[in-house]
Amino acid sequence: ALVNLSWVYHQLNQFEKALNLGQQSIEYFISGQDLYGRAYAFYTIGNNALYMGLWALAQEHLDQAAQIYSAAAMDARSAMVDWARGLLYNILGDARRSEPAYLRALAFAEHPEHANAITARDTLEMLALFYQSQGRLDQAAAACKRAITLGEGLSLIHI
């Protein structure tokens, strides 16, 4: 319940409270021997740390989540983590790691077994910004067009 409450505070832009709740939740997942719950808590902590500019904390926890999800072949979860890692690496100016993280997130999000159009759209938007910052304008435009197309499809689904 704490990790879910953490996301409520995240949505309210109360990232410090969200971070604290995520950190508290880890103890419960450890005592309950819930590896996947712990991975989700690591992702939650990493995501909130990212929003707070706590880069080292974000990287530590996102890496831990990625390790668990990768070992379990939980690709849909890996997509979320790789999106966050792509953003973190981009913020840190590490283009060598940012682009592959975004591309992994996109591949996972577009995979037919666990497709997630929202994650794919979000990843394409961030990938477009990454490409723009690298002066790769044709790739930025193509990513934007794909994101818009996905977004239009999503709005039709929710009508």
PDB file of C-alpha atoms in Angstrom:
ATOM      1  CA  ALA A   1       0.000   0.000   0.000  1.00  0.00           C
ATOM      2  CA  LEU A   2       2.881   2.400   0.726  1.00  0.00           C
ATOM      3  CA  VAL A   3       4.304   2.146  -2.775  1.00  0.00           C
ATOM      4  CA  ASN A   4       0.863   2.859  -4.250  1.00  0.00           C
ATOM      5  CA  LEU A   5       0.403   5.818  -1.924  1.00  0.00           C
ATOM      6  CA  SER A   6       3.804   7.017  -3.083  1.00  0.00           C
ATOM      7  CA  TRP A   7       2.408   7.308  -6.628  1.00  0.00           C
ATOM      8  CA  VAL A   8      -0.531   9.347  -5.350  1.00  0.00           C
ATOM      9  CA  TYR A   9       1.906  11.854  -3.863  1.00  0.00           C
ATOM     10  CA  HIS A  10       3.968  11.714  -7.054  1.00  0.00           C
ATOM     11  CA  GLN A  11       0.888  12.735  -9.063  1.00  0.00           C
ATOM     12  CA  LEU A  12       0.385  15.618  -6.608  1.00  0.00           C
ATOM     13  CA  ASN A  13       3.989  16.726  -7.278  1.00  0.00           C
ATOM     14  CA  GLN A  14       4.919  16.016  -3.672  1.00  0.00           C
ATOM     15  CA  PHE A  15       8.041  14.138  -4.658  1.00  0.00           C
ATOM     16  CA  GLU A  16       9.783  14.163  -1.286  1.00  0.00           C
ATOM     17  CA  LYS A  17       6.784  12.557   0.417  1.00  0.00           C
ATOM     18  CA  ALA A  18       6.510  10.105  -2.479  1.00  0.00           C
ATOM     19  CA  LEU A  19      10.202   9.265  -2.192  1.00  0.00           C
ATOM     20  CA  ASN A  20       9.933   8.657   1.560  1.00  0.00           C
ATOM     21  CA  LEU A  21       6.938   6.355   1.127  1.00  0.00           C
ATOM     22  CA  GLY A  22       8.754   4.410  -1.571  1.00  0.00           C
ATOM     23  CA  GLN A  23      11.753   3.983   0.709  1.00  0.00           C
ATOM     24  CA  GLN A  24       9.528   2.808   3.563  1.00  0.00           C
ATOM     25  CA  SER A  25       7.848   0.248   1.318  1.00  0.00           C
ATOM     26  CA  ILE A  26      11.117  -1.560   0.595  1.00  0.00           C
ATOM     27  CA  GLU A  27      11.287  -2.924   4.148  1.00  0.00           C
ATOM     28  CA  TYR A  28       7.889  -4.577   3.720  1.00  0.00           C
ATOM     29  CA  PHE A  29       8.874  -6.131   0.408  1.00  0.00           C
ATOM     30  CA  ILE A  30      12.124  -7.436   1.911  1.00  0.00           C
ATOM     31  CA  SER A  31      10.380  -8.947   4.942  1.00  0.00           C
ATOM     32  CA  GLY A  32       7.721 -10.465   2.693  1.00  0.00           C
ATOM     33  CA  GLN A  33      10.386 -11.756   0.284  1.00  0.00           C
ATOM     34  CA  ASP A  34       8.592 -10.003  -2.587  1.00  0.00           C
ATOM     35  CA  LEU A  35      11.330  -9.451  -5.163  1.00  0.00           C
ATOM     36  CA  TYR A  36       9.043  -7.915  -7.774  1.00  0.00           C
ATOM     37  CA  GLY A  37       7.435  -5.602  -5.234  1.00  0.00           C
ATOM     38  CA  ARG A  38      10.928  -4.518  -4.248  1.00  0.00           C
ATOM     39  CA  ALA A  39      11.762  -3.873  -7.914  1.00  0.00           C
ATOM     40  CA  TYR A  40       8.664  -1.690  -8.229  1.00  0.00           C
ATOM     41  CA  ALA A  41       9.673   0.194  -5.081  1.00  0.00           C
ATOM     42  CA  PHE A  42      13.167   0.699  -6.538  1.00  0.00           C
ATOM     43  CA  TYR A  43      11.579   2.105  -9.706  1.00  0.00           C
ATOM     44  CA  THR A  44       9.298   4.337  -7.623  1.00  0.00           C
ATOM     45  CA  ILE A  45      12.221   5.682  -5.605  1.00  0.00           C
ATOM     46  CA  GLY A  46      14.324   6.181  -8.730  1.00  0.00           C
ATOM     47  CA  ASN A  47      11.538   8.002 -10.528  1.00  0.00           C
ATOM     48  CA  ASN A  48      10.871  10.352  -7.613  1.00  0.00           C
ATOM     49  CA  ALA A  49      14.595  10.963  -7.096  1.00  0.00           C
ATOM     50  CA  LEU A  50      14.779  11.845 -10.797  1.00  0.00           C
ATOM     51  CA  TYR A  51      12.072  14.478 -10.357  1.00  0.00           C
ATOM     52  CA  MET A  52      13.935  15.860  -7.326  1.00  0.00           C
ATOM     53  CA  GLY A  53      17.285  16.114  -9.113  1.00  0.00           C
ATOM     54  CA  LEU A  54      18.867  13.447  -6.915  1.00  0.00           C
ATOM     55  CA  TRP A  55      20.743  11.892  -9.830  1.00  0.00           C
ATOM     56  CA  ALA A  56      22.904   9.359  -7.939  1.00  0.00           C
ATOM     57  CA  LEU A  57      19.950   8.097  -5.907  1.00  0.00           C
ATOM     58  CA  ALA A  58      17.833   7.871  -9.047  1.00  0.00           C
ATOM     59  CA  GLN A  59      20.489   5.919 -10.933  1.00  0.00           C
ATOM     60  CA  GLU A  60      21.129   3.532  -8.033  1.00  0.00           C
ATOM     61  CA  HIS A  61      17.467   2.603  -7.669  1.00  0.00           C
ATOM     62  CA  LEU A  62      16.615   2.541 -11.368  1.00  0.00           C
ATOM     63  CA  ASP A  63      19.596   0.238 -11.956  1.00  0.00           C
ATOM     64  CA  GLN A  64      18.400  -2.101  -9.190  1.00  0.00           C
ATOM     65  CA  ALA A  65      14.901  -2.204 -10.654  1.00  0.00           C
ATOM     66  CA  ALA A  66      16.299  -2.810 -14.145  1.00  0.00           C
ATOM     67  CA  GLN A  67      18.426  -5.695 -12.917  1.00  0.00           C
ATOM     68  CA  ILE A  68      15.452  -7.479 -11.333  1.00  0.00           C
ATOM     69  CA  TYR A  69      13.082  -6.872 -14.234  1.00  0.00           C
ATOM     70  CA  SER A  70      15.677  -7.897 -16.812  1.00  0.00           C
ATOM     71  CA  ALA A  71      16.499 -11.136 -14.990  1.00  0.00           C
ATOM     72  CA  ALA A  72      12.777 -11.953 -14.823  1.00  0.00           C
ATOM     73  CA  ALA A  73      12.179 -10.964 -18.478  1.00  0.00           C
ATOM     74  CA  MET A  74       9.498  -8.526 -17.311  1.00  0.00           C
ATOM     75  CA  ASP A  75       9.753  -6.427 -20.451  1.00  0.00           C
ATOM     76  CA  ALA A  76       6.732  -4.204 -19.842  1.00  0.00           C
ATOM     77  CA  ARG A  77       8.235  -3.119 -16.516  1.00  0.00           C
ATOM     78  CA  SER A  78      11.660  -2.804 -18.111  1.00  0.00           C
ATOM     79  CA  ALA A  79      10.162  -0.321 -20.578  1.00  0.00           C
ATOM     80  CA  MET A  80       9.191   2.044 -17.747  1.00  0.00           C
ATOM     81  CA  VAL A  81      12.605   1.774 -16.131  1.00  0.00           C
ATOM     82  CA  ASP A  82      14.479   2.254 -19.405  1.00  0.00           C
ATOM     83  CA  TRP A  83      12.377   5.336 -20.194  1.00  0.00           C
ATOM     84  CA  ALA A  84      13.417   6.828 -16.844  1.00  0.00           C
ATOM     85  CA  ARG A  85      17.039   5.802 -17.353  1.00  0.00           C
ATOM     86  CA  GLY A  86      17.045   7.358 -20.816  1.00  0.00           C
ATOM     87  CA  LEU A  87      15.843  10.631 -19.312  1.00  0.00           C
ATOM     88  CA  LEU A  88      18.369  10.461 -16.488  1.00  0.00           C
ATOM     89  CA  TYR A  89      21.272   9.802 -18.842  1.00  0.00           C
ATOM     90  CA  ASN A  90      20.105  12.618 -21.112  1.00  0.00           C
ATOM     91  CA  ILE A  91      19.978  15.022 -18.162  1.00  0.00           C
ATOM     92  CA  LEU A  92      23.486  13.923 -17.196  1.00  0.00           C
ATOM     93  CA  GLY A  93      24.700  14.533 -20.761  1.00  0.00           C
ATOM     94  CA  ASP A  94      25.439  10.851 -21.391  1.00  0.00           C
ATOM     95  CA  ALA A  95      24.159  10.468 -24.957  1.00  0.00           C
ATOM     96  CA  ARG A  96      26.004   7.150 -25.303  1.00  0.00           C
ATOM     97  CA  ARG A  97      23.680   5.591 -22.699  1.00  0.00           C
ATOM     98  CA  SER A  98      20.556   7.722 -23.167  1.00  0.00           C
ATOM     99  CA  GLU A  99      19.655   6.759 -26.717  1.00  0.00           C
ATOM    100  CA  PRO A 100      20.003   2.977 -26.189  1.00  0.00           C
ATOM    101  CA  ALA A 101      17.867   3.210 -23.037  1.00  0.00           C
ATOM    102  CA  TYR A 102      15.128   5.040 -24.946  1.00  0.00           C
ATOM    103  CA  LEU A 103      15.345   2.578 -27.840  1.00  0.00           C
ATOM    104  CA  ARG A 104      15.075  -0.408 -25.458  1.00  0.00           C
ATOM    105  CA  ALA A 105      12.052   1.204 -23.785  1.00  0.00           C
ATOM    106  CA  LEU A 106      10.455   1.754 -27.179  1.00  0.00           C
ATOM    107  CA  ALA A 107      11.112  -1.814 -28.329  1.00  0.00           C
ATOM    108  CA  PHE A 108       9.574  -3.207 -25.135  1.00  0.00           C
ATOM    109  CA  ALA A 109       6.589  -0.827 -25.311  1.00  0.00           C
ATOM    110  CA  GLU A 110       5.872  -1.707 -28.938  1.00  0.00           C
ATOM    111  CA  HIS A 111       6.313  -5.472 -28.562  1.00  0.00           C
ATOM    112  CA  PRO A 112       3.034  -7.223 -29.449  1.00  0.00           C
ATOM    113  CA  GLU A 113       2.991  -9.366 -26.286  1.00  0.00           C
ATOM    114  CA  HIS A 114       2.930  -6.406 -23.912  1.00  0.00           C
ATOM    115  CA  ALA A 115       2.353  -3.348 -26.074  1.00  0.00           C
ATOM    116  CA  ASN A 116       1.815  -0.122 -24.177  1.00  0.00           C
ATOM    117  CA  ALA A 117       0.975   2.747 -26.494  1.00  0.00           C
ATOM    118  CA  ILE A 118       1.245   5.340 -23.724  1.00  0.00           C
ATOM    119  CA  THR A 119       4.789   4.286 -22.811  1.00  0.00           C
ATOM    120  CA  ALA A 120       5.664   4.115 -26.512  1.00  0.00           C
ATOM    121  CA  ARG A 121       4.305   7.626 -27.098  1.00  0.00           C
ATOM    122  CA  ASP A 122       6.101   9.038 -24.053  1.00  0.00           C
ATOM    123  CA  THR A 123       9.335   7.371 -25.136  1.00  0.00           C
ATOM    124  CA  LEU A 124       9.024   8.734 -28.670  1.00  0.00           C
ATOM    125  CA  GLU A 125       8.488  12.242 -27.293  1.00  0.00           C
ATOM    126  CA  MET A 126      11.622  12.032 -25.158  1.00  0.00           C
ATOM    127  CA  LEU A 127      13.561  10.415 -27.988  1.00  0.00           C
ATOM    128  CA  ALA A 128      12.546  13.324 -30.234  1.00  0.00           C
ATOM    129  CA  LEU A 129      13.863  15.807 -27.666  1.00  0.00           C
ATOM    130  CA  PHE A 130      17.058  13.784 -27.368  1.00  0.00           C
ATOM    131  CA  TYR A 131      17.544  13.786 -31.150  1.00  0.00           C
ATOM    132  CA  GLN A 132      16.802  17.513 -31.321  1.00  0.00           C
ATOM    133  CA  SER A 133      19.420  18.207 -28.646  1.00  0.00           C
ATOM    134  CA  GLN A 134      21.927  16.213 -30.714  1.00  0.00           C
ATOM    135  CA  GLY A 135      21.118  18.207 -33.871  1.00  0.00           C
ATOM    136  CA  ARG A 136      19.571  15.118 -35.477  1.00  0.00           C
ATOM    137  CA  LEU A 137      16.540  17.002 -36.692  1.00  0.00           C
ATOM    138  CA  ASP A 138      15.238  14.478 -39.246  1.00  0.00           C
ATOM    139  CA  GLN A 139      15.184  11.764 -36.586  1.00  0.00           C
ATOM    140  CA  ALA A 140      13.580  14.190 -34.129  1.00  0.00           C
ATOM    141  CA  ALA A 141      10.834  15.019 -36.617  1.00  0.00           C
ATOM    142  CA  ALA A 142      10.208  11.337 -37.382  1.00  0.00           C
ATOM    143  CA  ALA A 143       9.942  10.481 -33.673  1.00  0.00           C
ATOM    144  CA  CYS A 144       7.538  13.411 -33.154  1.00  0.00           C
ATOM    145  CA  LYS A 145       5.353  12.272 -36.028  1.00  0.00           C
ATOM    146  CA  ARG A 146       5.200   8.751 -34.638  1.00  0.00           C
ATOM    147  CA  ALA A 147       4.348  10.103 -31.165  1.00  0.00           C
ATOM    148  CA  ILE A 148       1.561  12.273 -32.602  1.00  0.00           C
ATOM    149  CA  THR A 149       0.137   9.339 -34.548  1.00  0.00           C
ATOM    150  CA  LEU A 150       0.147   7.189 -31.414  1.00  0.00           C
ATOM    151  CA  GLY A 151      -1.419  10.026 -29.424  1.00  0.00           C
ATOM    152  CA  GLU A 152      -4.190  10.443 -31.951  1.00  0.00           C
ATOM    153  CA  GLY A 153      -4.878   6.720 -31.779  1.00  0.00           C
ATOM    154  CA  LEU A 154      -4.999   6.870 -27.999  1.00  0.00           C
ATOM    155  CA  SER A 155      -7.510   9.719 -28.029  1.00  0.00           C
ATOM    156  CA  LEU A 156      -9.788   7.647 -30.302  1.00  0.00           C
ATOM    157  CA  ILE A 157      -9.652   4.746 -27.848  1.00  0.00           C
ATOM    158  CA  HIS A 158     -10.760   6.943 -24.954  1.00  0.00           C
ATOM    159  CA  ILE A 159     -13.692   8.653 -26.665  1.00  0.00           C
TER     160      ILE A 159
END
